[in-house]
JSON list of C-alpha atoms in Angstrom, two decimals:
[
{"chain": "A", "resi": 9, "resn": "MET", "atom": "CA", "xyz": [-162.03, -46.64, -87.56]},
{"chain": "A", "resi": 10, "resn": "GLU", "atom": "CA", "xyz": [-158.48, -47.98, -88.30]},
{"chain": "A", "resi": 11, "resn": "ASN", "atom": "CA", "xyz": [-156.38, -46.15, -90.96]},
{"chain": "A", "resi": 12, "resn": "ILE", "atom": "CA", "xyz": [-155.16, -48.76, -93.50]},
{"chain": "A", "resi": 13, "resn": "ILE", "atom": "CA", "xyz": [-152.84, -46.29, -95.11]},
{"chain": "A", "resi": 14, "resn": "GLU", "atom": "CA", "xyz": [-151.71, -42.83, -94.29]},
{"chain": "A", "resi": 15, "resn": "LEU", "atom": "CA", "xyz": [-149.27, -40.57, -96.10]},
{"chain": "A", "resi": 16, "resn": "ASP", "atom": "CA", "xyz": [-148.07, -37.64, -94.07]},
{"chain": "A", "resi": 17, "resn": "ASN", "atom": "CA", "xyz": [-146.57, -34.76, -96.03]},
{"chain": "A", "resi": 18, "resn": "VAL", "atom": "CA", "xyz": [-144.58, -36.83, -98.54]},
{"chain": "A", "resi": 19, "resn": "THR", "atom": "CA", "xyz": [-142.46, -35.14, -101.01]},
{"chain": "A", "resi": 20, "resn": "LYS", "atom": "CA", "xyz": [-140.55, -36.71, -103.88]},
{"chain": "A", "resi": 21, "resn": "ARG", "atom": "CA", "xyz": [-137.82, -34.88, -105.73]},
{"chain": "A", "resi": 22, "resn": "PHE", "atom": "CA", "xyz": [-135.94, -36.29, -108.75]},
{"chain": "A", "resi": 23, "resn": "GLY", "atom": "CA", "xyz": [-132.82, -34.09, -108.86]},
{"chain": "A", "resi": 24, "resn": "GLY", "atom": "CA", "xyz": [-134.19, -30.65, -109.25]},
{"chain": "A", "resi": 25, "resn": "ILE", "atom": "CA", "xyz": [-137.63, -31.68, -110.14]},
{"chain": "A", "resi": 26, "resn": "THR", "atom": "CA", "xyz": [-140.34, -31.93, -107.50]},
{"chain": "A", "resi": 27, "resn": "ALA", "atom": "CA", "xyz": [-142.83, -34.62, -108.64]},
{"chain": "A", "resi": 28, "resn": "LEU", "atom": "CA", "xyz": [-144.82, -34.67, -105.56]},
{"chain": "A", "resi": 29, "resn": "ASN", "atom": "CA", "xyz": [-145.03, -31.90, -102.85]},
{"chain": "A", "resi": 30, "resn": "LYS", "atom": "CA", "xyz": [-146.30, -32.43, -99.29]},
{"chain": "A", "resi": 31, "resn": "ALA", "atom": "CA", "xyz": [-149.06, -34.67, -100.29]},
{"chain": "A", "resi": 32, "resn": "SER", "atom": "CA", "xyz": [-151.07, -36.22, -97.47]},
{"chain": "A", "resi": 33, "resn": "LEU", "atom": "CA", "xyz": [-153.84, -38.85, -97.33]},
{"chain": "A", "resi": 34, "resn": "LYS", "atom": "CA", "xyz": [-155.67, -41.07, -94.90]},
{"chain": "A", "resi": 35, "resn": "VAL", "atom": "CA", "xyz": [-157.61, -44.07, -95.95]},
{"chain": "A", "resi": 36, "resn": "THR", "atom": "CA", "xyz": [-159.67, -46.03, -93.49]},
{"chain": "A", "resi": 37, "resn": "ARG", "atom": "CA", "xyz": [-160.29, -49.88, -93.73]},
{"chain": "A", "resi": 38, "resn": "GLY", "atom": "CA", "xyz": [-163.06, -50.56, -96.25]},
{"chain": "A", "resi": 39, "resn": "GLU", "atom": "CA", "xyz": [-162.85, -47.15, -98.00]},
{"chain": "A", "resi": 40, "resn": "VAL", "atom": "CA", "xyz": [-162.46, -46.96, -101.74]},
{"chain": "A", "resi": 41, "resn": "VAL", "atom": "CA", "xyz": [-160.50, -44.01, -102.90]},
{"chain": "A", "resi": 42, "resn": "GLY", "atom": "CA", "xyz": [-159.79, -42.77, -106.40]},
{"chain": "A", "resi": 43, "resn": "LEU", "atom": "CA", "xyz": [-156.77, -40.56, -107.23]},
{"chain": "A", "resi": 44, "resn": "ILE", "atom": "CA", "xyz": [-157.35, -38.50, -110.29]},
{"chain": "A", "resi": 45, "resn": "GLY", "atom": "CA", "xyz": [-155.16, -35.96, -112.23]},
{"chain": "A", "resi": 46, "resn": "ASP", "atom": "CA", "xyz": [-153.35, -35.19, -115.45]},
{"chain": "A", "resi": 47, "resn": "ASN", "atom": "CA", "xyz": [-150.57, -37.05, -116.93]},
{"chain": "A", "resi": 48, "resn": "GLY", "atom": "CA", "xyz": [-147.42, -36.23, -114.94]},
{"chain": "A", "resi": 49, "resn": "ALA", "atom": "CA", "xyz": [-149.41, -34.94, -111.98]},
{"chain": "A", "resi": 50, "resn": "GLY", "atom": "CA", "xyz": [-147.61, -37.53, -109.71]},
{"chain": "A", "resi": 51, "resn": "LYS", "atom": "CA", "xyz": [-150.15, -40.23, -109.36]},
{"chain": "A", "resi": 52, "resn": "SER", "atom": "CA", "xyz": [-147.78, -43.12, -110.14]},
{"chain": "A", "resi": 53, "resn": "THR", "atom": "CA", "xyz": [-145.16, -41.48, -107.99]},
{"chain": "A", "resi": 54, "resn": "PHE", "atom": "CA", "xyz": [-147.64, -41.41, -105.10]},
{"chain": "A", "resi": 55, "resn": "PHE", "atom": "CA", "xyz": [-148.45, -45.13, -105.60]},
{"chain": "A", "resi": 56, "resn": "ASN", "atom": "CA", "xyz": [-144.79, -45.94, -105.97]},
{"chain": "A", "resi": 57, "resn": "MET", "atom": "CA", "xyz": [-143.98, -44.40, -102.45]},
{"chain": "A", "resi": 58, "resn": "ILE", "atom": "CA", "xyz": [-146.83, -46.38, -100.89]},
{"chain": "A", "resi": 59, "resn": "SER", "atom": "CA", "xyz": [-145.71, -49.62, -102.49]},
{"chain": "A", "resi": 60, "resn": "GLY", "atom": "CA", "xyz": [-141.96, -49.17, -101.60]},
{"chain": "A", "resi": 61, "resn": "VAL", "atom": "CA", "xyz": [-140.78, -48.93, -105.35]},
{"chain": "A", "resi": 62, "resn": "ILE", "atom": "CA", "xyz": [-139.37, -45.50, -104.48]},
{"chain": "A", "resi": 63, "resn": "PRO", "atom": "CA", "xyz": [-138.75, -43.79, -101.10]},
{"chain": "A", "resi": 64, "resn": "PRO", "atom": "CA", "xyz": [-140.16, -40.36, -100.38]},
{"chain": "A", "resi": 65, "resn": "SER", "atom": "CA", "xyz": [-137.60, -37.52, -100.19]},
{"chain": "A", "resi": 66, "resn": "GLU", "atom": "CA", "xyz": [-139.61, -36.20, -97.24]},
{"chain": "A", "resi": 67, "resn": "GLY", "atom": "CA", "xyz": [-142.59, -37.25, -95.08]},
{"chain": "A", "resi": 68, "resn": "ASN", "atom": "CA", "xyz": [-143.79, -40.66, -93.91]},
{"chain": "A", "resi": 69, "resn": "VAL", "atom": "CA", "xyz": [-145.93, -43.52, -95.04]},
{"chain": "A", "resi": 70, "resn": "TYR", "atom": "CA", "xyz": [-147.94, -45.56, -92.61]},
{"chain": "A", "resi": 71, "resn": "TYR", "atom": "CA", "xyz": [-149.64, -48.81, -93.08]},
{"chain": "A", "resi": 72, "resn": "LYS", "atom": "CA", "xyz": [-152.10, -49.80, -90.28]},
{"chain": "A", "resi": 73, "resn": "ASP", "atom": "CA", "xyz": [-150.23, -47.23, -88.06]},
{"chain": "A", "resi": 74, "resn": "LYS", "atom": "CA", "xyz": [-146.74, -48.74, -88.67]},
{"chain": "A", "resi": 75, "resn": "ASP", "atom": "CA", "xyz": [-144.17, -46.59, -90.38]},
{"chain": "A", "resi": 76, "resn": "ILE", "atom": "CA", "xyz": [-143.19, -48.28, -93.59]},
{"chain": "A", "resi": 77, "resn": "THR", "atom": "CA", "xyz": [-141.36, -45.35, -95.10]},
{"chain": "A", "resi": 78, "resn": "GLY", "atom": "CA", "xyz": [-138.63, -46.72, -97.36]},
{"chain": "A", "resi": 79, "resn": "PHE", "atom": "CA", "xyz": [-139.63, -50.43, -96.82]},
{"chain": "A", "resi": 80, "resn": "GLU", "atom": "CA", "xyz": [-138.41, -52.58, -99.74]},
{"chain": "A", "resi": 81, "resn": "SER", "atom": "CA", "xyz": [-141.19, -53.25, -102.13]},
{"chain": "A", "resi": 82, "resn": "TYR", "atom": "CA", "xyz": [-140.80, -57.12, -101.94]},
{"chain": "A", "resi": 83, "resn": "LYS", "atom": "CA", "xyz": [-141.76, -57.03, -98.21]},
{"chain": "A", "resi": 84, "resn": "LEU", "atom": "CA", "xyz": [-145.01, -55.27, -98.58]},
{"chain": "A", "resi": 85, "resn": "PRO", "atom": "CA", "xyz": [-147.12, -58.03, -100.28]},
{"chain": "A", "resi": 86, "resn": "HIS", "atom": "CA", "xyz": [-146.37, -60.14, -97.24]},
{"chain": "A", "resi": 87, "resn": "MET", "atom": "CA", "xyz": [-147.66, -57.42, -95.01]},
{"chain": "A", "resi": 88, "resn": "GLY", "atom": "CA", "xyz": [-150.85, -57.09, -96.93]},
{"chain": "A", "resi": 89, "resn": "ILE", "atom": "CA", "xyz": [-150.32, -54.41, -99.66]},
{"chain": "A", "resi": 90, "resn": "ALA", "atom": "CA", "xyz": [-150.71, -55.41, -103.28]},
{"chain": "A", "resi": 91, "resn": "LYS", "atom": "CA", "xyz": [-150.32, -53.35, -106.41]},
{"chain": "A", "resi": 92, "resn": "CYS", "atom": "CA", "xyz": [-151.35, -53.72, -110.02]},
{"chain": "A", "resi": 93, "resn": "PHE", "atom": "CA", "xyz": [-149.02, -51.79, -112.21]},
{"chain": "A", "resi": 94, "resn": "GLN", "atom": "CA", "xyz": [-149.71, -49.70, -115.28]},
{"chain": "A", "resi": 95, "resn": "ILE", "atom": "CA", "xyz": [-147.66, -52.13, -117.34]},
{"chain": "A", "resi": 96, "resn": "THR", "atom": "CA", "xyz": [-149.01, -55.71, -117.33]},
{"chain": "A", "resi": 97, "resn": "ASN", "atom": "CA", "xyz": [-146.83, -57.78, -115.07]},
{"chain": "A", "resi": 98, "resn": "VAL", "atom": "CA", "xyz": [-147.63, -61.57, -115.60]},
{"chain": "A", "resi": 99, "resn": "PHE", "atom": "CA", "xyz": [-145.45, -64.71, -116.04]},
{"chain": "A", "resi": 100, "resn": "PRO", "atom": "CA", "xyz": [-145.94, -65.06, -119.82]},
{"chain": "A", "resi": 101, "resn": "LYS", "atom": "CA", "xyz": [-144.83, -68.80, -120.09]},
{"chain": "A", "resi": 102, "resn": "LEU", "atom": "CA", "xyz": [-147.04, -69.98, -117.33]},
{"chain": "A", "resi": 103, "resn": "THR", "atom": "CA", "xyz": [-150.84, -70.72, -117.66]},
{"chain": "A", "resi": 104, "resn": "VAL", "atom": "CA", "xyz": [-153.53, -68.61, -116.14]},
{"chain": "A", "resi": 105, "resn": "ARG", "atom": "CA", "xyz": [-153.86, -71.24, -113.43]},
{"chain": "A", "resi": 106, "resn": "GLU", "atom": "CA", "xyz": [-150.20, -71.36, -112.64]},
{"chain": "A", "resi": 107, "resn": "ASN", "atom": "CA", "xyz": [-149.80, -67.52, -112.56]},
{"chain": "A", "resi": 108, "resn": "VAL", "atom": "CA", "xyz": [-152.66, -67.31, -109.88]},
{"chain": "A", "resi": 109, "resn": "TRP", "atom": "CA", "xyz": [-151.56, -70.48, -108.08]},
{"chain": "A", "resi": 110, "resn": "ALA", "atom": "CA", "xyz": [-147.95, -69.12, -107.63]},
{"chain": "A", "resi": 111, "resn": "SER", "atom": "CA", "xyz": [-149.38, -65.94, -106.24]},
{"chain": "A", "resi": 112, "resn": "ILE", "atom": "CA", "xyz": [-151.56, -67.63, -103.70]},
{"chain": "A", "resi": 113, "resn": "PHE", "atom": "CA", "xyz": [-148.83, -70.10, -102.68]},
{"chain": "A", "resi": 114, "resn": "SER", "atom": "CA", "xyz": [-146.12, -67.45, -102.32]},
{"chain": "A", "resi": 115, "resn": "CYS", "atom": "CA", "xyz": [-148.26, -65.30, -99.91]},
{"chain": "A", "resi": 116, "resn": "SER", "atom": "CA", "xyz": [-149.42, -68.37, -97.91]},
{"chain": "A", "resi": 117, "resn": "HIS", "atom": "CA", "xyz": [-146.17, -68.81, -96.08]},
{"chain": "A", "resi": 118, "resn": "LYS", "atom": "CA", "xyz": [-146.67, -67.51, -92.50]},
{"chain": "A", "resi": 119, "resn": "SER", "atom": "CA", "xyz": [-143.03, -67.91, -91.52]},
{"chain": "A", "resi": 120, "resn": "LYS", "atom": "CA", "xyz": [-139.69, -69.37, -92.77]},
{"chain": "A", "resi": 121, "resn": "ILE", "atom": "CA", "xyz": [-140.57, -72.66, -90.95]},
{"chain": "A", "resi": 122, "resn": "ASP", "atom": "CA", "xyz": [-143.87, -72.78, -92.76]},
{"chain": "A", "resi": 123, "resn": "LEU", "atom": "CA", "xyz": [-142.16, -73.79, -96.09]},
{"chain": "A", "resi": 124, "resn": "PHE", "atom": "CA", "xyz": [-143.56, -77.27, -96.05]},
{"chain": "A", "resi": 125, "resn": "LYS", "atom": "CA", "xyz": [-147.12, -77.62, -96.90]},
{"chain": "A", "resi": 126, "resn": "SER", "atom": "CA", "xyz": [-149.50, -80.45, -96.32]},
{"chain": "A", "resi": 127, "resn": "MET", "atom": "CA", "xyz": [-151.66, -81.86, -99.28]},
{"chain": "A", "resi": 128, "resn": "ASN", "atom": "CA", "xyz": [-154.62, -80.20, -97.64]},
{"chain": "A", "resi": 129, "resn": "ASP", "atom": "CA", "xyz": [-152.88, -76.87, -98.17]},
{"chain": "A", "resi": 130, "resn": "PHE", "atom": "CA", "xyz": [-152.37, -77.59, -101.84]},
{"chain": "A", "resi": 131, "resn": "GLU", "atom": "CA", "xyz": [-156.04, -78.44, -102.16]},
{"chain": "A", "resi": 132, "resn": "THR", "atom": "CA", "xyz": [-157.06, -75.18, -100.49]},
{"chain": "A", "resi": 133, "resn": "ILE", "atom": "CA", "xyz": [-154.65, -73.31, -102.84]},
{"chain": "A", "resi": 134, "resn": "ASP", "atom": "CA", "xyz": [-156.30, -74.96, -105.83]},
{"chain": "A", "resi": 135, "resn": "LYS", "atom": "CA", "xyz": [-159.76, -74.13, -104.80]},
{"chain": "A", "resi": 136, "resn": "GLU", "atom": "CA", "xyz": [-158.84, -70.48, -104.17]},
{"chain": "A", "resi": 137, "resn": "THR", "atom": "CA", "xyz": [-157.08, -70.39, -107.60]},
{"chain": "A", "resi": 138, "resn": "LEU", "atom": "CA", "xyz": [-160.27, -71.57, -109.37]},
{"chain": "A", "resi": 139, "resn": "LYS", "atom": "CA", "xyz": [-162.44, -69.16, -107.38]},
{"chain": "A", "resi": 140, "resn": "ILE", "atom": "CA", "xyz": [-160.33, -66.03, -108.12]},
{"chain": "A", "resi": 141, "resn": "ILE", "atom": "CA", "xyz": [-160.01, -67.11, -111.83]},
{"chain": "A", "resi": 142, "resn": "ASN", "atom": "CA", "xyz": [-163.77, -67.56, -112.14]},
{"chain": "A", "resi": 143, "resn": "ASP", "atom": "CA", "xyz": [-164.33, -64.12, -110.33]},
{"chain": "A", "resi": 144, "resn": "VAL", "atom": "CA", "xyz": [-162.22, -62.23, -112.81]},
{"chain": "A", "resi": 145, "resn": "GLY", "atom": "CA", "xyz": [-163.87, -63.90, -115.81]},
{"chain": "A", "resi": 146, "resn": "LEU", "atom": "CA", "xyz": [-160.97, -66.09, -117.11]},
{"chain": "A", "resi": 147, "resn": "SER", "atom": "CA", "xyz": [-162.21, -69.70, -116.36]},
{"chain": "A", "resi": 148, "resn": "HIS", "atom": "CA", "xyz": [-162.52, -70.26, -120.18]},
{"chain": "A", "resi": 149, "resn": "LYS", "atom": "CA", "xyz": [-158.68, -69.44, -120.41]},
{"chain": "A", "resi": 150, "resn": "ILE", "atom": "CA", "xyz": [-157.47, -71.31, -117.33]},
{"chain": "A", "resi": 151, "resn": "ASP", "atom": "CA", "xyz": [-154.99, -73.60, -119.23]},
{"chain": "A", "resi": 152, "resn": "ASP", "atom": "CA", "xyz": [-153.87, -71.01, -121.62]},
{"chain": "A", "resi": 153, "resn": "LYS", "atom": "CA", "xyz": [-150.36, -69.39, -121.33]},
{"chain": "A", "resi": 154, "resn": "ALA", "atom": "CA", "xyz": [-150.52, -65.80, -120.36]},
{"chain": "A", "resi": 155, "resn": "GLU", "atom": "CA", "xyz": [-148.52, -64.76, -123.50]},
{"chain": "A", "resi": 156, "resn": "GLU", "atom": "CA", "xyz": [-151.47, -66.16, -125.50]},
{"chain": "A", "resi": 157, "resn": "LEU", "atom": "CA", "xyz": [-154.01, -63.85, -123.88]},
{"chain": "A", "resi": 158, "resn": "SER", "atom": "CA", "xyz": [-155.19, -60.53, -125.26]},
{"chain": "A", "resi": 159, "resn": "HIS", "atom": "CA", "xyz": [-153.91, -57.49, -123.50]},
{"chain": "A", "resi": 160, "resn": "GLY", "atom": "CA", "xyz": [-157.25, -57.03, -121.75]},
{"chain": "A", "resi": 161, "resn": "GLN", "atom": "CA", "xyz": [-157.11, -60.59, -120.51]},
{"chain": "A", "resi": 162, "resn": "GLN", "atom": "CA", "xyz": [-153.72, -60.17, -119.29]},
{"chain": "A", "resi": 163, "resn": "ARG", "atom": "CA", "xyz": [-154.78, -57.27, -117.24]},
{"chain": "A", "resi": 164, "resn": "MET", "atom": "CA", "xyz": [-157.58, -59.36, -115.84]},
{"chain": "A", "resi": 165, "resn": "LEU", "atom": "CA", "xyz": [-154.99, -62.06, -115.08]},
{"chain": "A", "resi": 166, "resn": "GLU", "atom": "CA", "xyz": [-152.81, -59.49, -113.29]},
{"chain": "A", "resi": 167, "resn": "MET", "atom": "CA", "xyz": [-155.84, -58.52, -111.12]},
{"chain": "A", "resi": 168, "resn": "ALA", "atom": "CA", "xyz": [-156.32, -62.15, -110.27]},
{"chain": "A", "resi": 169, "resn": "ILE", "atom": "CA", "xyz": [-152.68, -62.56, -109.54]},
{"chain": "A", "resi": 170, "resn": "THR", "atom": "CA", "xyz": [-152.90, -59.44, -107.19]},
{"chain": "A", "resi": 171, "resn": "LEU", "atom": "CA", "xyz": [-156.12, -60.76, -105.54]},
{"chain": "A", "resi": 172, "resn": "GLY", "atom": "CA", "xyz": [-154.22, -63.98, -104.86]},
{"chain": "A", "resi": 173, "resn": "ALA", "atom": "CA", "xyz": [-152.10, -62.22, -102.49]},
{"chain": "A", "resi": 174, "resn": "LYS", "atom": "CA", "xyz": [-155.27, -61.43, -100.36]},
{"chain": "A", "resi": 175, "resn": "PRO", "atom": "CA", "xyz": [-154.23, -57.92, -99.72]},
{"chain": "A", "resi": 176, "resn": "ASP", "atom": "CA", "xyz": [-155.73, -55.56, -97.08]},
{"chain": "A", "resi": 177, "resn": "LEU", "atom": "CA", "xyz": [-154.79, -52.62, -99.33]},
{"chain": "A", "resi": 178, "resn": "LEU", "atom": "CA", "xyz": [-155.19, -53.03, -103.06]},
{"chain": "A", "resi": 179, "resn": "LEU", "atom": "CA", "xyz": [-153.53, -50.30, -105.18]},
{"chain": "A", "resi": 180, "resn": "LEU", "atom": "CA", "xyz": [-154.55, -50.00, -108.81]},
{"chain": "A", "resi": 181, "resn": "ASP", "atom": "CA", "xyz": [-152.09, -47.67, -110.66]}
]
């Protein structure tokens, strides 16, 4: 079975403080893994190293057997890694539909020459948008601005945005 993500002896130091020390993990495709621990135990640091928010001080991160250690975080969603953050991260002035549509559209470009879309592509994106919004239970709020949603609904919207990227690896911090 293919490893979707592997961390090999990753360590993260912030000055003289070691937040994570020689942590290793292998997750195969289709596996669901939970990471538990006390506040300050290094869980977010662990996720941040996988998602490229911070590089490890030592060790390596592999995604589908490719070394992605230190890759910039903006590159990873296009590779198939998506993350929901602890702090809600939505576009407050956009509607639920627009938030999810933008996510699907932004991840639908296969290359730089694929910037121009046919009308069929937009219809497909519209259908995917409606499906995801329905799946997370926000269809009754589809035309509401994100800033008008309750905190819990904003979290559901963030999940919909993340799912719109069609990730192979979904990180929930």
